[in-house]
Amino acid sequence: MSTRIEDMRNLGPAMARMLAEIGILCEADLRGFGVVEAYHRLKFRFGRHVTILALYAMEAAVRGCDWRALDTETKEHLREQAGQNRR
């Protein structure tokens, strides 16, 4: 059985509710969709209420680390994949 979203590091009840609305109910779902696709779906559904920090939090949750532990290169790569590059 896969871990519930709200039991994953960095992701709590609010994120679990949002992810459930886009069909992601557990860790296996998040891994299956991929964090970038999940981020795009969250942005489409919730708009500006979803920030780049949600992408970092999901990536770190999948890795099992704190989102602040993601290195700059990883964050830049995620922003690039999500089409959210800083200019």
XYZ file of C-alpha atoms in Angstrom:
87
model
C 0.000 0.000 0.000
C 1.303 3.423 -0.931
C 1.845 6.277 1.528
C -0.962 8.808 1.845
C -0.105 12.296 0.574
C -0.695 13.915 3.965
C 1.805 11.492 5.500
C 4.582 12.446 3.097
C 7.232 14.913 4.232
C 6.505 18.532 3.160
C 2.898 17.743 2.184
C 0.063 18.245 4.617
C -3.717 18.184 4.638
C -4.184 21.260 2.435
C -1.885 19.912 -0.280
C -3.504 16.493 0.058
C -6.937 18.033 -0.618
C -5.660 19.931 -3.648
C -3.885 16.889 -5.059
C -6.995 14.755 -4.486
C -8.971 17.175 -6.647
C -6.641 16.406 -9.549
C -6.696 12.653 -8.970
C -3.520 12.200 -6.922
C -4.378 10.337 -3.733
C -1.127 8.667 -2.651
C 2.616 8.579 -3.176
C 2.281 6.065 -6.018
C -0.078 8.428 -7.852
C 2.322 11.350 -7.402
C 5.231 9.288 -8.685
C 3.114 8.037 -11.584
C 2.054 11.507 -12.683
C 5.436 13.039 -11.929
C 5.874 16.190 -9.903
C 6.034 18.522 -12.899
C 2.774 17.192 -14.345
C 1.165 17.383 -10.901
C 2.362 20.995 -10.614
C 0.878 21.867 -14.036
C -2.457 20.314 -13.068
C -2.466 22.157 -9.750
C -1.707 25.458 -11.519
C -4.513 24.819 -14.007
C -7.006 23.964 -11.251
C -5.988 26.479 -8.561
C -4.151 29.198 -10.497
C -2.004 31.668 -8.645
C -2.741 29.963 -5.328
C -0.112 27.407 -6.334
C 3.462 28.683 -6.214
C 6.779 27.206 -7.266
C 7.211 26.097 -3.652
C 4.529 23.451 -4.268
C 6.744 21.979 -6.986
C 9.747 21.962 -4.667
C 7.697 20.414 -1.857
C 6.428 17.597 -4.081
C 9.903 16.847 -5.440
C 11.381 16.786 -1.960
C 8.504 14.608 -0.722
C 9.250 12.041 -3.413
C 12.939 12.188 -2.439
C 12.107 11.989 1.271
C 13.912 15.198 2.218
C 13.003 18.699 3.347
C 12.235 21.006 0.421
C 14.835 23.497 1.665
C 17.481 20.797 1.188
C 17.025 20.806 -2.596
C 20.107 22.291 -4.199
C 19.992 25.283 -6.525
C 20.657 23.158 -9.601
C 17.696 20.902 -8.821
C 15.410 23.888 -8.266
C 16.538 25.480 -11.531
C 15.968 22.201 -13.380
C 12.466 21.894 -11.902
C 11.622 25.501 -12.838
C 12.868 24.858 -16.362
C 10.788 21.687 -16.697
C 7.727 23.507 -15.381
C 8.283 26.469 -17.692
C 8.732 28.794 -14.712
C 12.248 30.093 -15.404
C 13.223 33.323 -13.734
C 14.195 36.119 -16.041
